[in-house]
mmCIF file with all atom_site columns, C-alpha atoms in Angstrom:
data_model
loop_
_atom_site.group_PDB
_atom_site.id
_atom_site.type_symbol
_atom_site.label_atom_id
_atom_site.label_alt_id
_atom_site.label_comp_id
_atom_site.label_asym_id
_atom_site.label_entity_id
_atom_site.label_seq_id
_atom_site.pdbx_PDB_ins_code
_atom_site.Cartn_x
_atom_site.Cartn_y
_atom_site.Cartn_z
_atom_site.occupancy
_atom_site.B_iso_or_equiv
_atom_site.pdbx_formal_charge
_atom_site.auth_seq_id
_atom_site.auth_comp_id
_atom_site.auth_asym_id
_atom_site.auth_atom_id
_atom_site.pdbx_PDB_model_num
ATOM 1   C CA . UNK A 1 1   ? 10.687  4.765  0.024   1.00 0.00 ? 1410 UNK A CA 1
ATOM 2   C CA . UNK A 1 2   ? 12.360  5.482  2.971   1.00 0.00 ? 1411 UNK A CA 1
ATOM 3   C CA . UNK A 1 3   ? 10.182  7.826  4.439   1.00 0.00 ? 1412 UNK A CA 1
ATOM 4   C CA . UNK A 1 4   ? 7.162   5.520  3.466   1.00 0.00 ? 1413 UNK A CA 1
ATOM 5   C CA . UNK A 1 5   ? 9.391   2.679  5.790   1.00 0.00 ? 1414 UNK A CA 1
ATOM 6   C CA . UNK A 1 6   ? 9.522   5.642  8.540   1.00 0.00 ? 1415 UNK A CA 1
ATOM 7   C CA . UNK A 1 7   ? 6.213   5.909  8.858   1.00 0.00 ? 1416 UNK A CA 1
ATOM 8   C CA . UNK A 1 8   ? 5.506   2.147  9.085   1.00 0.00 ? 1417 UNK A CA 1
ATOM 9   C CA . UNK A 1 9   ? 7.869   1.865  11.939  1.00 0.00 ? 1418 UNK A CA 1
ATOM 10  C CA . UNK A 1 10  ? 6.243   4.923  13.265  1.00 0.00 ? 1419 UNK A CA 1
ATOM 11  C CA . UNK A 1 11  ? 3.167   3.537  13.039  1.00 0.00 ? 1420 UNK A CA 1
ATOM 12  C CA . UNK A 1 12  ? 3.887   0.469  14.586  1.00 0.00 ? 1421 UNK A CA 1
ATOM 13  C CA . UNK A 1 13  ? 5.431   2.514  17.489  1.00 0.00 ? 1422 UNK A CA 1
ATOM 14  C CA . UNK A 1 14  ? 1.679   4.150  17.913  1.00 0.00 ? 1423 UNK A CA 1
ATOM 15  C CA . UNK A 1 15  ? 0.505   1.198  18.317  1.00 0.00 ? 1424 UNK A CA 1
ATOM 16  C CA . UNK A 1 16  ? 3.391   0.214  20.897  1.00 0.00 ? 1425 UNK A CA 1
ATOM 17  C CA . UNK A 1 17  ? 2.406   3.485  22.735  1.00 0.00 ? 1426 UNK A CA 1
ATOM 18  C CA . UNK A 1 18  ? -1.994  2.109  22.712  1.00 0.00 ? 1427 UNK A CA 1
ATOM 19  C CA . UNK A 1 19  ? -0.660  -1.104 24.516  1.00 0.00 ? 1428 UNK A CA 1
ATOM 20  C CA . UNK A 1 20  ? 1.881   1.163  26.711  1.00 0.00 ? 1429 UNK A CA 1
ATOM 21  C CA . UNK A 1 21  ? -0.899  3.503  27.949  1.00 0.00 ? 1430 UNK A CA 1
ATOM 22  C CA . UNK A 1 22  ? -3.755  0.194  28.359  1.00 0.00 ? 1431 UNK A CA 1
ATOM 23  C CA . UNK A 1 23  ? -0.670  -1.237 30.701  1.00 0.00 ? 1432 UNK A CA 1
ATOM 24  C CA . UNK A 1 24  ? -0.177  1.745  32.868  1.00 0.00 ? 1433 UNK A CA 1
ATOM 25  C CA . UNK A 1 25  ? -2.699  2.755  35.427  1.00 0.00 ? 1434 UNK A CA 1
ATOM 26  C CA . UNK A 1 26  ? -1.191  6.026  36.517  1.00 0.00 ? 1435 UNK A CA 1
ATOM 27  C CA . UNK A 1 27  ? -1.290  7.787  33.240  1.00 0.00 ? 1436 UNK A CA 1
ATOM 28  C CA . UNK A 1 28  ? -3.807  10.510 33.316  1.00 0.00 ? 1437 UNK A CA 1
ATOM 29  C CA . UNK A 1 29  ? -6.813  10.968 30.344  1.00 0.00 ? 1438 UNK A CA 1
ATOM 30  C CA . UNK A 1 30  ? -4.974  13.979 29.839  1.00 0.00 ? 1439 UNK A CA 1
ATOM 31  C CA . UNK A 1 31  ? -1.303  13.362 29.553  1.00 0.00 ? 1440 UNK A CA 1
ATOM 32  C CA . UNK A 1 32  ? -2.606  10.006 27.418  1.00 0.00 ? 1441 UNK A CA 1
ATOM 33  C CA . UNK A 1 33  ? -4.330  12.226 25.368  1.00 0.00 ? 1442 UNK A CA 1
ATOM 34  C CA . UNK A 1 34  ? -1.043  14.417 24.663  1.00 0.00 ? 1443 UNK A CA 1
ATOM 35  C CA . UNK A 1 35  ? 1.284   12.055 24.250  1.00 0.00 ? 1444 UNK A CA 1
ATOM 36  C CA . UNK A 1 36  ? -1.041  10.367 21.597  1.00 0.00 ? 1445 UNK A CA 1
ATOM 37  C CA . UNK A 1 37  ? -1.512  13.771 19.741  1.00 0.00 ? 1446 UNK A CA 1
ATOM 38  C CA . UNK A 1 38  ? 2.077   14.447 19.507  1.00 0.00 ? 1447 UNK A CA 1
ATOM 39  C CA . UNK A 1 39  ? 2.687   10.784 18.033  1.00 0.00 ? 1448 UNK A CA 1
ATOM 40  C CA . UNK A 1 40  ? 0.115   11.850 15.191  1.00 0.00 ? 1449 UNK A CA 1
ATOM 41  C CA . UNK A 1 41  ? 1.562   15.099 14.208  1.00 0.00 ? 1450 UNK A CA 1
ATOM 42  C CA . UNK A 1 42  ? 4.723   13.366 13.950  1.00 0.00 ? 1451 UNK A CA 1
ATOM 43  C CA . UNK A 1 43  ? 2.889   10.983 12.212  1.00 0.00 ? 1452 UNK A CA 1
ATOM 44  C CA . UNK A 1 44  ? 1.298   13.629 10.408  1.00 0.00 ? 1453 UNK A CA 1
ATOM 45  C CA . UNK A 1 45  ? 4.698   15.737 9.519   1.00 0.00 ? 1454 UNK A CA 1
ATOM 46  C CA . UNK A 1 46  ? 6.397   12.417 8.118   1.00 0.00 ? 1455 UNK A CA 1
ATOM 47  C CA . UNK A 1 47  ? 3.666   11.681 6.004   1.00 0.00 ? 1456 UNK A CA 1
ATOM 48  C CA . UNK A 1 48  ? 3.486   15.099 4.441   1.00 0.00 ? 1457 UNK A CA 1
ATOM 49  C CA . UNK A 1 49  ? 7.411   14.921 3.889   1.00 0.00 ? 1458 UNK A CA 1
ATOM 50  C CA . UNK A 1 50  ? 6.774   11.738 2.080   1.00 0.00 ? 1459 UNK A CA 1
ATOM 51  C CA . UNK A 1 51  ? 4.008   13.137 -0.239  1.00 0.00 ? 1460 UNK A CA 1
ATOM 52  C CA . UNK A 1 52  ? 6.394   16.393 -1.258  1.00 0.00 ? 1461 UNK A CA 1
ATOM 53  C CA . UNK A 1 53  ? 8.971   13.703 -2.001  1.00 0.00 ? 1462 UNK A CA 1
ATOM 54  C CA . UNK A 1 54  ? 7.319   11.968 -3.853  1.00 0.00 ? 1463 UNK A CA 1
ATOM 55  C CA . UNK A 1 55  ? 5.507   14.288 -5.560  1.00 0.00 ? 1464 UNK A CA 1
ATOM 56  C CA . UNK A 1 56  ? 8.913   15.971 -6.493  1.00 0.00 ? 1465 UNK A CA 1
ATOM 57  C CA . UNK A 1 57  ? 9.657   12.320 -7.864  1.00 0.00 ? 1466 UNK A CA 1
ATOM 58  C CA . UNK A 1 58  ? 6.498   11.958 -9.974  1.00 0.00 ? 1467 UNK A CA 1
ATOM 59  C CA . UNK A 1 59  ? 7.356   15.684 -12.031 1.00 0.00 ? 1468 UNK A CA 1
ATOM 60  C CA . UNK A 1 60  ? 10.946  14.271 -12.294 1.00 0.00 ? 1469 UNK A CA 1
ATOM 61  C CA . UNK A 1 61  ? 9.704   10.877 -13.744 1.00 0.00 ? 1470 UNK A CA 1
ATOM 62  C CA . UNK A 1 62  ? 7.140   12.465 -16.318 1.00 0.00 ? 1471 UNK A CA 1
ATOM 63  C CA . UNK A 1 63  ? 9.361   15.319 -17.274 1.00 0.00 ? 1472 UNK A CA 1
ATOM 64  C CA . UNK A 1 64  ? 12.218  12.752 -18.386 1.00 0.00 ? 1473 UNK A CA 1
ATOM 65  C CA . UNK A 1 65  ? 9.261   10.624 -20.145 1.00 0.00 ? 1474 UNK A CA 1
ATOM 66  C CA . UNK A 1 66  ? 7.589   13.931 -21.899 1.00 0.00 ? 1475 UNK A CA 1
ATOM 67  C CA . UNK A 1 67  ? 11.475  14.434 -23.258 1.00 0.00 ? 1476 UNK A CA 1
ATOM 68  C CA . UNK A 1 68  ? 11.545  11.138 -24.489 1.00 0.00 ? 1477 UNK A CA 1
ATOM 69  C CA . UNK A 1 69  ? 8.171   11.516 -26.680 1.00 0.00 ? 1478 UNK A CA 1
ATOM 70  C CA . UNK A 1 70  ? 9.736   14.734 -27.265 1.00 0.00 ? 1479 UNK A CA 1
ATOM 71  C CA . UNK A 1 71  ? 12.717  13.619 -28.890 1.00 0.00 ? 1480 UNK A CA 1
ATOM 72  C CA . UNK A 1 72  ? 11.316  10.399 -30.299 1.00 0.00 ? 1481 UNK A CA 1
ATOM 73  C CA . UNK A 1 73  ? 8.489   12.286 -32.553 1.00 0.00 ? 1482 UNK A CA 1
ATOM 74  C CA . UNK A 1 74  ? 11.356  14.629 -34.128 1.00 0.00 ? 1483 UNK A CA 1
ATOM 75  C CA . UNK A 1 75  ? 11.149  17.954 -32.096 1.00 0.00 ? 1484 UNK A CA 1
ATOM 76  C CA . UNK A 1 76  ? 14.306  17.876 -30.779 1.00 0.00 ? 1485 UNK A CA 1
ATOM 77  C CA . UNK A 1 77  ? 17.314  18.496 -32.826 1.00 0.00 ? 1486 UNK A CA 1
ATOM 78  C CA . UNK A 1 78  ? 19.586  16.464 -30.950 1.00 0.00 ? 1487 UNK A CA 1
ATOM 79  C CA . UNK A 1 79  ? 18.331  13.122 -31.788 1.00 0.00 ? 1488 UNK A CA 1
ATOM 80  C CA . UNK A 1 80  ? 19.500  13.140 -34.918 1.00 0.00 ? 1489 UNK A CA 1
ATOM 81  C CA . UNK A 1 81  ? 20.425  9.084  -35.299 1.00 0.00 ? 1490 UNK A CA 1
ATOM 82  C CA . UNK A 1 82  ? 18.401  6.344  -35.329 1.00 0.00 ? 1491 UNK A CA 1
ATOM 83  C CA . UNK A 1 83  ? 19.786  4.481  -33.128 1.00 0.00 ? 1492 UNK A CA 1
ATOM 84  C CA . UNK A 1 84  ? 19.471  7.004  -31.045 1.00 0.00 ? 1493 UNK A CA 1
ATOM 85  C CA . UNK A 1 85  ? 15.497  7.224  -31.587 1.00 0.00 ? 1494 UNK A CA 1
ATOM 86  C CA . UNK A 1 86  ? 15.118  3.343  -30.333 1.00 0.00 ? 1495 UNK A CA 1
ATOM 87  C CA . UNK A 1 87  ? 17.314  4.237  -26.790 1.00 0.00 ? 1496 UNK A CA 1
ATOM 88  C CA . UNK A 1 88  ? 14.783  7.171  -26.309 1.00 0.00 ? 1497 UNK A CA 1
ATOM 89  C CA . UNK A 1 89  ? 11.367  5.380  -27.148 1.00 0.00 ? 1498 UNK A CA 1
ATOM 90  C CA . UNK A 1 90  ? 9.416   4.618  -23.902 1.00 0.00 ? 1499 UNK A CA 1
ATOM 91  C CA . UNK A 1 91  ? 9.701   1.118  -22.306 1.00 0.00 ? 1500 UNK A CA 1
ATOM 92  C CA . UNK A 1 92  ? 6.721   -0.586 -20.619 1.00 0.00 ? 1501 UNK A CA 1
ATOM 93  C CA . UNK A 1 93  ? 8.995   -0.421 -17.795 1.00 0.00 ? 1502 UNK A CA 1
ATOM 94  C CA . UNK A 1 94  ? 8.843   3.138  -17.522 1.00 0.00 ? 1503 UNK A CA 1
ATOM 95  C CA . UNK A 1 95  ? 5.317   2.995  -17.097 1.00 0.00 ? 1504 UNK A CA 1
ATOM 96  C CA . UNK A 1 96  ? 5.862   0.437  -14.285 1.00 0.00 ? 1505 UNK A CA 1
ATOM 97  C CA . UNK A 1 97  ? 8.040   3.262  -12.718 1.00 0.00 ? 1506 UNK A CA 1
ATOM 98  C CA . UNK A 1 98  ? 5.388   5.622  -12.590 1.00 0.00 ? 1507 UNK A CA 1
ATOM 99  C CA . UNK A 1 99  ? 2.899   3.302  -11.305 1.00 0.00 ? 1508 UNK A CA 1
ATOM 100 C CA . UNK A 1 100 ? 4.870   2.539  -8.204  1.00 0.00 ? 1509 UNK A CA 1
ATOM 101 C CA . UNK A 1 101 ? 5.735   6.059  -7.557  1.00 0.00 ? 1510 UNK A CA 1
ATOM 102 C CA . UNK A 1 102 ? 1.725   6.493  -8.006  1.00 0.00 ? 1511 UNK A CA 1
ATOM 103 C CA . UNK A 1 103 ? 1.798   3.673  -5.210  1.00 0.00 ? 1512 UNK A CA 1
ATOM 104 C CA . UNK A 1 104 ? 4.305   5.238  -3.254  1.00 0.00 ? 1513 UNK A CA 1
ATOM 105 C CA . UNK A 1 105 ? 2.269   9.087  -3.219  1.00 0.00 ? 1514 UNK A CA 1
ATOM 106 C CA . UNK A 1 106 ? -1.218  6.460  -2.397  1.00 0.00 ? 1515 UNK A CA 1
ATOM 107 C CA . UNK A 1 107 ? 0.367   5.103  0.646   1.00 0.00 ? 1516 UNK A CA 1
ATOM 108 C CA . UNK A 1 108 ? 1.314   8.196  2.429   1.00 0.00 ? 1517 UNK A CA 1
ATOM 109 C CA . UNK A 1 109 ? -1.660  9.647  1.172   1.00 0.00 ? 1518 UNK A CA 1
ATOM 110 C CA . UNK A 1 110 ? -3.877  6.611  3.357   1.00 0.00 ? 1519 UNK A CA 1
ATOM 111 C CA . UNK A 1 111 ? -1.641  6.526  6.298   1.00 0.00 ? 1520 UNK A CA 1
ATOM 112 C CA . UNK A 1 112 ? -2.167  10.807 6.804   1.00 0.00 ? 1521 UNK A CA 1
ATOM 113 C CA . UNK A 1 113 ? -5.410  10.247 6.126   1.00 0.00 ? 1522 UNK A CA 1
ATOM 114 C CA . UNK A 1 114 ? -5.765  7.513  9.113   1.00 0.00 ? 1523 UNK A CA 1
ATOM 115 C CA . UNK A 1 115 ? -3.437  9.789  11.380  1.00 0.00 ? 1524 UNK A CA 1
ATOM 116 C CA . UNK A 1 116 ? -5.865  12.842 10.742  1.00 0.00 ? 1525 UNK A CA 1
ATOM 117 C CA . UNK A 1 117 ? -9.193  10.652 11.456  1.00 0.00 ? 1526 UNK A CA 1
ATOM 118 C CA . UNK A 1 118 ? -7.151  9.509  14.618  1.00 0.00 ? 1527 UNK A CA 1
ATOM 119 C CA . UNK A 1 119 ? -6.418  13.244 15.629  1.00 0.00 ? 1528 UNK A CA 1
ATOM 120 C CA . UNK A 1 120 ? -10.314 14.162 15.091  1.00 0.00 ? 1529 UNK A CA 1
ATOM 121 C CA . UNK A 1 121 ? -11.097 11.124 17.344  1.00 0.00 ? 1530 UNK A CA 1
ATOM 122 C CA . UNK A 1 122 ? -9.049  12.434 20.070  1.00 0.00 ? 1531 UNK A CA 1
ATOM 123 C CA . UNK A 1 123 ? -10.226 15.741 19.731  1.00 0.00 ? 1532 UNK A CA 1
ATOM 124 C CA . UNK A 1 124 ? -13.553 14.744 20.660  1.00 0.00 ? 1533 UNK A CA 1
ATOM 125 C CA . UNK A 1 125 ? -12.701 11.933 22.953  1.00 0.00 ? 1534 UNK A CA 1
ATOM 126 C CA . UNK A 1 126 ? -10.579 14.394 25.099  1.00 0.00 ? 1535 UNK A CA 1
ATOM 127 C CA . UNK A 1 127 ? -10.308 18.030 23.527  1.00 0.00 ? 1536 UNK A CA 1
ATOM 128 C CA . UNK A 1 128 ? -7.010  19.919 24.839  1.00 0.00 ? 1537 UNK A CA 1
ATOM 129 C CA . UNK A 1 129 ? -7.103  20.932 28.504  1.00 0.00 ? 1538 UNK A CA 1
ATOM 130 C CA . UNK A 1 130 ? -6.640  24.003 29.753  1.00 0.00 ? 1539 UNK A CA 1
ATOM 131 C CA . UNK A 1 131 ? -5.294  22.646 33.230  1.00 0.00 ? 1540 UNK A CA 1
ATOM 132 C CA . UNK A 1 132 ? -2.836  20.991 31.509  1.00 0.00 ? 1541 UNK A CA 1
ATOM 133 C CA . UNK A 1 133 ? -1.383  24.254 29.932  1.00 0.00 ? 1542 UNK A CA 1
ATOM 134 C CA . UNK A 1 134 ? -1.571  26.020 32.677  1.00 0.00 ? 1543 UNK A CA 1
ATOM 135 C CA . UNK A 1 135 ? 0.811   23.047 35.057  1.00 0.00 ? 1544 UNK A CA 1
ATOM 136 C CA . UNK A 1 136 ? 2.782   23.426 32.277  1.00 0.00 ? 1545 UNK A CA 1
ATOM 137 C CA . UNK A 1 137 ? 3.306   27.305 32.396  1.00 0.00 ? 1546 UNK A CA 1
ATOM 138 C CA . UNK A 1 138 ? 3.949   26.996 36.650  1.00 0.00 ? 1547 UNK A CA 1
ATOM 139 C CA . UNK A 1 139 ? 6.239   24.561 36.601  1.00 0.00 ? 1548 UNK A CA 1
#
């Protein structure tokens, strides 16, 4: 969740950055066209944190739930009560848990995929300069 609130601020600060470069009159094609790449691979690198995360969550969430049907249907030998057997069943609610980590792993998923369509754009609005590299390397 947190990372998923990271990226919305991120994204938010892209769109900052549009209005930034729209305002400014001495920023080059080429440094705007930088500047905007490294705000999607950060974009990008969040995301992708996000999805491990949460995908580490998910196998967490269904490996507790598989131990519950587990233990509930008489294949473990510590559940040996029955009042242990109704603590163990699965709630709706745990279903509800895994359908907003599903949510979670959908939303990173869409925003990635908008930051990669936004990297393609750029790539063939302004593909990487050579010039550039080379200032770089002199100075």
């Amino acid at each position: 969740i947190t990372l998923s609130i990271l990226s919305i601020f991120w994204t938010w600060g892209g769109a900052r950055l549009a209005r930034r470069l729209v305002r400014r009159t001495q920023t080059t094609r080429i440094s705007a066209a930088n500047m905007t790449r490294r705000a999607v691979s950060i974009a990008v690198t969040i995301n992708l944190v996000g999805m491990f995360v949460t995908i580490l969550g998910a196998e967490q969430i269904v490996g507790s739930l598989a131990a519950r049907i587990l233990s509930s249907s008489g294949l473990s030998p510590f559940a040996a009560t029955s009042a242990n057997l109704v603590a163990q069943t699965i709630q709706p609610l745990d279903v509800l848990v895994v359908q907003a980590n599903t949510n979670t792993l959908l939303s990173h998923y869409i925003s990635l995929a908008c930051a990669l369509s936004l990297k393609k754009f750029i790539s063939r609005l302004d593909p990487p300069s050579t010039e550039e590299k080379r200032r770089l390397r002199i100075k």
